[in-house]
Coordinates of C-alpha atoms in Angstrom, one line a residue:
M109 CA 0.0 0.0 0.0
S110 CA 1.4 3.4 -1.0
E111 CA 1.9 6.1 1.6
V112 CA -1.0 8.5 2.0
T113 CA 0.3 12.1 1.5
I114 CA -1.3 15.5 1.1
K115 CA -0.8 15.2 -2.7
S116 CA -2.6 11.9 -2.8
I117 CA -5.5 13.1 -0.7
A118 CA -5.7 16.2 -3.0
K119 CA -5.9 14.0 -6.1
A120 CA -8.5 11.7 -4.5
L121 CA -10.7 14.6 -3.4
N122 CA -10.1 16.8 -6.5
L123 CA -8.8 19.6 -4.3
S124 CA -5.5 21.5 -4.3
P125 CA -2.7 20.4 -2.0
A126 CA -2.8 23.8 -0.4
T127 CA -6.5 23.3 0.5
I128 CA -5.8 19.9 2.0
S129 CA -2.9 21.3 4.1
R130 CA -5.1 24.2 5.4
A131 CA -7.9 21.8 6.2
L132 CA -5.7 19.5 8.1
N133 CA -4.4 22.4 10.1
D134 CA -7.9 23.7 10.9
S135 CA -7.5 26.9 8.9
H136 CA -10.3 29.5 9.1
E137 CA -9.9 30.0 5.4
I138 CA -11.4 26.6 4.7
K139 CA -15.1 25.8 5.0
Q140 CA -16.1 23.4 7.7
A141 CA -17.7 21.0 5.2
T142 CA -14.4 20.8 3.3
K143 CA -12.5 20.3 6.5
D144 CA -14.8 17.5 7.6
R145 CA -14.5 15.8 4.2
V146 CA -10.7 16.0 4.2
L147 CA -10.4 14.8 7.9
A148 CA -12.7 11.9 7.2
Y149 CA -10.7 10.8 4.2
A150 CA -7.4 11.2 6.2
K151 CA -8.7 9.1 9.1
A152 CA -10.1 6.4 6.9
H153 CA -6.8 6.0 5.0
N154 CA -4.5 6.3 8.1
Y155 CA -2.9 9.5 7.1
R156 CA 0.0 10.6 9.3
P157 CA 1.5 14.1 8.9
N158 CA 5.1 14.4 7.8
T159 CA 6.4 16.0 11.0
F160 CA 10.0 16.3 9.7
A161 CA 8.8 18.5 6.8
K162 CA 6.5 20.5 9.1
N163 CA 9.4 21.0 11.6
L164 CA 11.6 22.4 8.8
K165 CA 9.0 24.8 7.8
T166 CA 8.0 26.1 11.3
G167 CA 11.3 25.8 13.1
K168 CA 9.6 23.6 15.7
T169 CA 10.0 20.0 16.5
N170 CA 7.6 17.3 17.8
L171 CA 9.9 16.5 20.7
I172 CA 8.8 16.9 24.3
G173 CA 11.5 16.8 27.0
V174 CA 10.7 15.1 30.3
V175 CA 13.1 15.7 33.2
I176 CA 12.6 13.7 36.4
P177 CA 14.7 12.7 39.4
F178 CA 14.7 9.0 38.9
L179 CA 13.6 6.6 36.1
S180 CA 13.6 3.7 38.6
S181 CA 11.0 5.3 41.0
P182 CA 7.6 3.6 40.7
F183 CA 5.9 7.0 40.7
F184 CA 8.1 8.6 38.0
L185 CA 8.1 5.4 35.9
E186 CA 4.3 5.3 35.9
F187 CA 4.2 9.0 35.0
I188 CA 6.6 8.4 32.0
E189 CA 4.6 5.4 30.8
E190 CA 1.3 7.3 30.9
L191 CA 3.0 10.2 29.0
Y192 CA 4.2 7.8 26.3
K193 CA 0.7 6.5 25.8
A194 CA -0.8 10.0 25.6
V195 CA 1.7 11.5 23.1
I196 CA 1.4 8.7 20.5
P197 CA -1.9 9.9 19.0
L198 CA -0.6 13.5 19.0
N199 CA 2.5 12.6 17.0
Y200 CA 4.9 13.8 19.6
T201 CA 8.0 12.0 20.8
L202 CA 9.4 12.0 24.4
L203 CA 13.0 12.7 25.4
P204 CA 13.3 11.6 29.0
F205 CA 16.2 12.5 31.3
Q206 CA 16.9 11.7 35.0
T207 CA 18.7 14.1 37.3
Q208 CA 19.3 11.9 40.4
N209 CA 18.3 15.0 42.4
R210 CA 21.4 16.8 41.2
E211 CA 21.1 20.3 40.0
E212 CA 24.1 20.1 37.6
L213 CA 22.6 17.1 35.8
E214 CA 19.3 18.9 35.6
K215 CA 21.1 21.9 34.0
E216 CA 22.8 19.6 31.4
A217 CA 19.5 18.1 30.5
L218 CA 17.8 21.5 30.1
L219 CA 20.6 22.9 28.0
F220 CA 20.5 19.8 25.7
L221 CA 16.7 20.0 25.3
R222 CA 16.9 23.7 24.4
Q223 CA 19.6 22.9 21.9
Q224 CA 17.3 20.3 20.3
N225 CA 14.6 22.9 20.0
V226 CA 12.0 20.8 21.8
A227 CA 8.4 21.9 21.6
G228 CA 8.0 21.9 25.4
I229 CA 9.3 20.5 28.7
I230 CA 7.7 18.7 31.6
I231 CA 9.8 18.7 34.7
S232 CA 9.9 17.6 38.4
P233 CA 12.8 19.8 39.6
A234 CA 15.7 18.4 41.5
H235 CA 15.2 21.0 44.3
E236 CA 12.9 23.8 45.0
N237 CA 15.5 26.4 43.8
S238 CA 17.2 24.4 41.1
N239 CA 18.0 26.2 37.8
V240 CA 15.3 28.8 38.4
S241 CA 16.9 31.4 36.0
L242 CA 17.6 28.8 33.3
L243 CA 14.0 27.5 33.5
E244 CA 12.6 31.0 33.3
D245 CA 14.7 31.8 30.2
I246 CA 13.6 28.6 28.5
H247 CA 10.0 29.1 29.5
V248 CA 9.7 32.7 28.2
N249 CA 12.1 32.6 25.2
S250 CA 12.3 29.0 23.9
C251 CA 9.5 26.7 24.8
P252 CA 6.8 26.3 27.5
V253 CA 7.7 24.4 30.7
I254 CA 5.2 22.6 33.0
L255 CA 6.1 21.6 36.6
F256 CA 4.7 18.5 38.3
D257 CA 5.0 16.7 41.6
R258 CA 7.7 19.0 43.1
I259 CA 5.9 22.3 42.6
Q260 CA 7.5 24.4 45.4
H261 CA 9.6 26.1 42.8
G262 CA 10.0 29.7 41.7
L263 CA 9.1 29.3 38.0
R264 CA 5.8 30.9 37.0
T265 CA 4.0 28.3 35.1
H266 CA 1.2 25.7 35.5
K267 CA 2.1 23.3 38.4
I268 CA 0.5 19.9 39.0
G269 CA 0.8 18.2 42.4
I270 CA -1.1 16.9 45.4
H271 CA -2.1 18.3 48.8
N272 CA 1.1 17.0 50.4
S273 CA 0.6 18.5 53.8
M274 CA -3.0 17.4 53.9
E275 CA -2.2 13.8 53.0
T276 CA 0.5 13.4 55.6
Y277 CA -1.7 15.2 58.2
Q278 CA -4.5 12.7 57.6
V279 CA -2.4 9.5 57.8
T280 CA -0.6 10.9 60.9
E281 CA -3.9 11.7 62.5
D282 CA -5.3 8.2 61.7
L283 CA -2.3 6.7 63.4
L284 CA -2.7 8.9 66.5
Q285 CA -6.3 8.0 66.8
K286 CA -5.3 4.3 66.8
G287 CA -3.1 5.0 69.8
R288 CA 0.3 5.4 68.1
K289 CA 2.0 8.3 69.8
R290 CA 5.7 7.9 68.8
I291 CA 5.3 8.5 65.1
A292 CA 8.5 9.0 63.0
F293 CA 8.6 10.6 59.6
L294 CA 11.1 9.1 57.2
C295 CA 12.1 11.3 54.3
G296 CA 14.8 12.0 51.7
K297 CA 17.2 14.8 52.4
D298 CA 16.7 18.0 50.3
I299 CA 13.9 16.5 48.2
G300 CA 11.2 18.8 46.8
N301 CA 8.1 17.7 48.7
T302 CA 9.7 17.1 52.1
K303 CA 8.9 20.4 53.7
D304 CA 5.2 20.2 52.9
R305 CA 4.9 16.6 54.0
I306 CA 6.7 17.3 57.3
R307 CA 4.4 20.3 57.9
G308 CA 1.3 18.1 57.7
Y309 CA 2.9 15.6 60.0
K310 CA 3.8 18.3 62.6
N311 CA 0.4 19.9 62.4
A312 CA -1.3 16.6 63.2
L313 CA 0.9 16.1 66.2
H314 CA 0.3 19.6 67.4
N315 CA -3.5 19.3 67.0
H316 CA -3.5 16.1 69.1
A317 CA -1.2 17.6 71.8
V318 CA 1.6 15.1 71.0
P319 CA 5.1 16.7 71.5
F320 CA 7.3 16.9 68.4
L321 CA 10.7 15.3 68.7
D322 CA 13.5 16.3 66.2
K323 CA 14.8 12.7 66.4
Y324 CA 11.6 11.5 64.8
I325 CA 12.4 13.2 61.6
I326 CA 14.6 10.6 60.0
Y327 CA 16.5 11.9 56.9
A328 CA 18.0 9.5 54.4
D329 CA 20.7 11.1 52.2
Y330 CA 20.7 9.3 48.8
Q331 CA 21.1 10.2 45.1
D332 CA 19.6 7.1 43.6
P333 CA 16.7 4.9 44.6
N334 CA 18.9 1.8 44.2
Q335 CA 21.5 3.2 46.5
D336 CA 22.1 1.0 49.6
I337 CA 20.9 3.1 52.5
D338 CA 19.7 0.2 54.6
E339 CA 22.6 0.2 57.0
E340 CA 22.2 3.9 57.6
L341 CA 18.6 3.5 58.5
K342 CA 19.2 0.4 60.6
T343 CA 21.8 2.4 62.6
T344 CA 19.4 5.3 63.2
L345 CA 16.5 3.0 64.3
S346 CA 18.8 0.9 66.5
R347 CA 20.1 4.1 68.2
L348 CA 16.5 5.1 68.9
K349 CA 15.7 1.7 70.3
E350 CA 18.7 1.9 72.6
Q351 CA 17.5 5.3 73.9
D352 CA 14.0 3.8 74.5
L353 CA 12.7 6.1 71.8
L354 CA 11.8 3.5 69.1
P355 CA 8.8 4.8 67.1
D356 CA 5.6 2.8 67.2
A357 CA 4.7 4.0 63.7
I358 CA 6.6 5.3 60.6
V359 CA 5.3 7.5 57.8
G360 CA 7.5 7.1 54.7
G361 CA 7.8 10.3 52.7
T362 CA 9.1 8.9 49.4
D363 CA 8.6 5.9 47.1
T364 CA 12.1 4.5 47.8
L365 CA 11.9 4.7 51.6
S366 CA 8.3 3.5 51.8
I367 CA 9.3 0.3 50.0
K368 CA 12.6 -0.2 51.9
I369 CA 11.4 0.3 55.4
L370 CA 9.6 -3.1 55.7
G371 CA 12.8 -5.0 55.0
I372 CA 14.8 -2.7 57.3
L373 CA 12.4 -3.4 60.2
A374 CA 12.5 -7.1 59.6
G375 CA 16.3 -7.0 59.8
L376 CA 15.9 -5.4 63.2
K377 CA 13.6 -8.2 64.3
L378 CA 10.7 -5.7 64.7
R379 CA 7.2 -6.9 63.9
V380 CA 4.9 -4.9 61.6
P381 CA 2.4 -3.6 62.6
E382 CA 2.6 -5.0 66.2
D383 CA 5.8 -3.1 67.1
V384 CA 5.9 -0.5 64.3
A385 CA 3.0 0.4 62.0
V386 CA 4.1 1.6 58.5
I387 CA 2.4 3.7 55.9
G388 CA 4.1 5.6 53.0
F389 CA 4.0 7.4 49.7
T390 CA 4.5 4.9 46.9
N391 CA 2.9 4.0 43.6
T392 CA 4.3 0.5 43.4
N393 CA 1.8 -2.1 42.3
L394 CA 3.5 -4.6 44.5
A395 CA 2.1 -3.1 47.8
D396 CA -0.3 -6.0 48.2
Y397 CA 2.4 -8.6 47.7
L398 CA 4.9 -7.2 50.3
A399 CA 5.1 -8.9 53.7
P400 CA 3.1 -7.6 55.3
A401 CA 1.0 -5.8 52.6
L402 CA 2.1 -2.1 52.7
S403 CA -0.4 0.7 53.5
T404 CA 0.1 3.4 50.9
I405 CA -0.6 7.0 49.9
R406 CA -0.8 6.8 46.1
Q407 CA -0.5 9.8 43.9
P408 CA -2.9 10.1 40.9
T409 CA 0.0 9.6 38.4
Q410 CA -2.0 8.9 35.3
E411 CA -4.2 12.0 35.8
M412 CA -1.2 14.1 36.5
A413 CA 0.5 13.0 33.3
R414 CA -2.5 13.6 31.1
L415 CA -3.1 17.0 32.6
A416 CA 0.5 18.0 32.3
L417 CA 0.5 17.1 28.6
E418 CA -2.8 18.8 28.0
L419 CA -1.6 22.0 29.6
L420 CA 1.7 21.8 27.7
I421 CA 0.1 21.4 24.3
E422 CA -2.2 24.4 25.1
L423 CA 0.9 26.5 25.8
I424 CA 2.7 25.2 22.7
E425 CA -0.2 26.2 20.5
K426 CA -0.6 29.7 22.0
T427 CA 1.2 32.6 20.3
S428 CA 0.9 35.1 23.2
N429 CA 3.8 36.0 25.4
R430 CA 4.1 33.4 28.2
A431 CA 5.5 36.0 30.6
D432 CA 2.1 37.7 30.6
Q433 CA -0.1 34.7 31.0
N434 CA -2.0 33.6 34.1
F435 CA -0.9 30.2 35.4
K436 CA -2.6 27.9 37.9
N437 CA -1.6 25.3 40.6
F438 CA -3.5 22.1 40.2
L439 CA -3.7 20.1 43.4
L440 CA -5.1 16.6 42.8
A441 CA -6.4 14.1 45.4
A442 CA -4.3 11.2 46.4
T443 CA -5.7 7.8 47.4
T444 CA -4.8 6.3 50.8
T445 CA -5.2 2.5 51.1
Y446 CA -4.7 0.8 54.5
R447 CA -3.3 -2.7 54.4
Q448 CA -1.7 -5.1 56.9
S449 CA 1.2 -2.8 57.8
T450 CA -1.1 -0.4 59.5
P451 CA -3.9 -1.6 61.9
I452 CA -6.5 1.1 60.9

C-alpha cells in the first residue's frame, strides 16, 4: 500500500494540496464542510503528517522533554509510561532525562533540550531552587515548561501536584487515633516535597497535643533509589531503640523509603504492625504482595501525566507572550489504602 500524502489526498478529493494542508491544520480559510471531508478521508486512510517536513517549515520539533529525578522510582516510571501512551496519537516524541536529584545534571538536560529545539518540557525539579533562572529563560524565550510533583519552585507556570501537607496530616492523625504516639517521619534529604509533608505531620501532632521530637524526623541522604541506604537507616533506628525512643509508627515520605522500610524493620527483628506500624507514599503495584502488605498513599499519576500534557500542548499552540499569562496550581487528590502494615 502506498503512503498517503497531502498530494494523494488532494488527487483523490479533487482539491489542491494547499487546500488539503489548510484543512488538516484547521485553517479559518477553509469551509467546515471541506474540513470534515478531508479529515474523514485522512482518518479512513490512516494519514500521518510528515512531522519532519513540518518542523523544517515552522522551526519547531515534535519533541517533548521530560526531566525527572529517577527513572527507577515507581511514581516517575508510571508517569513516564502514561505520557508515552498519551503522546502517541498526538504525533509527539518524548525525550526523558533523569537528574538523580542533582542540579548540575538537571542543567545539562535542560541545555541539551533547548539545543534540540524541543516543543516543550515537563519537569519535576531536583530541588525547589534548582536552575530557576535557566528554566525561566527557556519558558519565556524558547518553549513552555510545566512543573509536576515537586511544585514548590519559583518558576511561573502551570504546576501539578497533590495536597502533600493534607495527605500526611490525615495519615498521621489516623495513626494517632489508633493509639500510636511515637510516630516518626522518614524522608529524603533536600527532596522537593519534604517540607510540605513534614508540615502536615507536625500539624497533626500539634493538634493532638503530642510533642514533636526532632529525632523522629529521619532523613536519608541518597542520590539514587537503588543506593544501599539500609545500614544507615538500621543504625538510626537501632540508636532510637537503645534510647528507649523506638517509634511505634513510621510514615514514609518517598517511594524509595516506603518500600525499603519493611525490610529494614524485619532485619531489626521488629514486627509490623505490632511493634511498628508503617504507611508511606508509593505508587508500586506490589504493595499488596509485600510482607506484610504495605499501606500506601498513592498519587494520581495517570491523571497528573494527562493534565501535564494537555496544559503543555495548550501553551505550545498559543502565540501570546508566556511571561504575561496567568498560570494555575492544580492540586489533585491522592488515594490512601490501609493494608496489613497499619492496623487502621
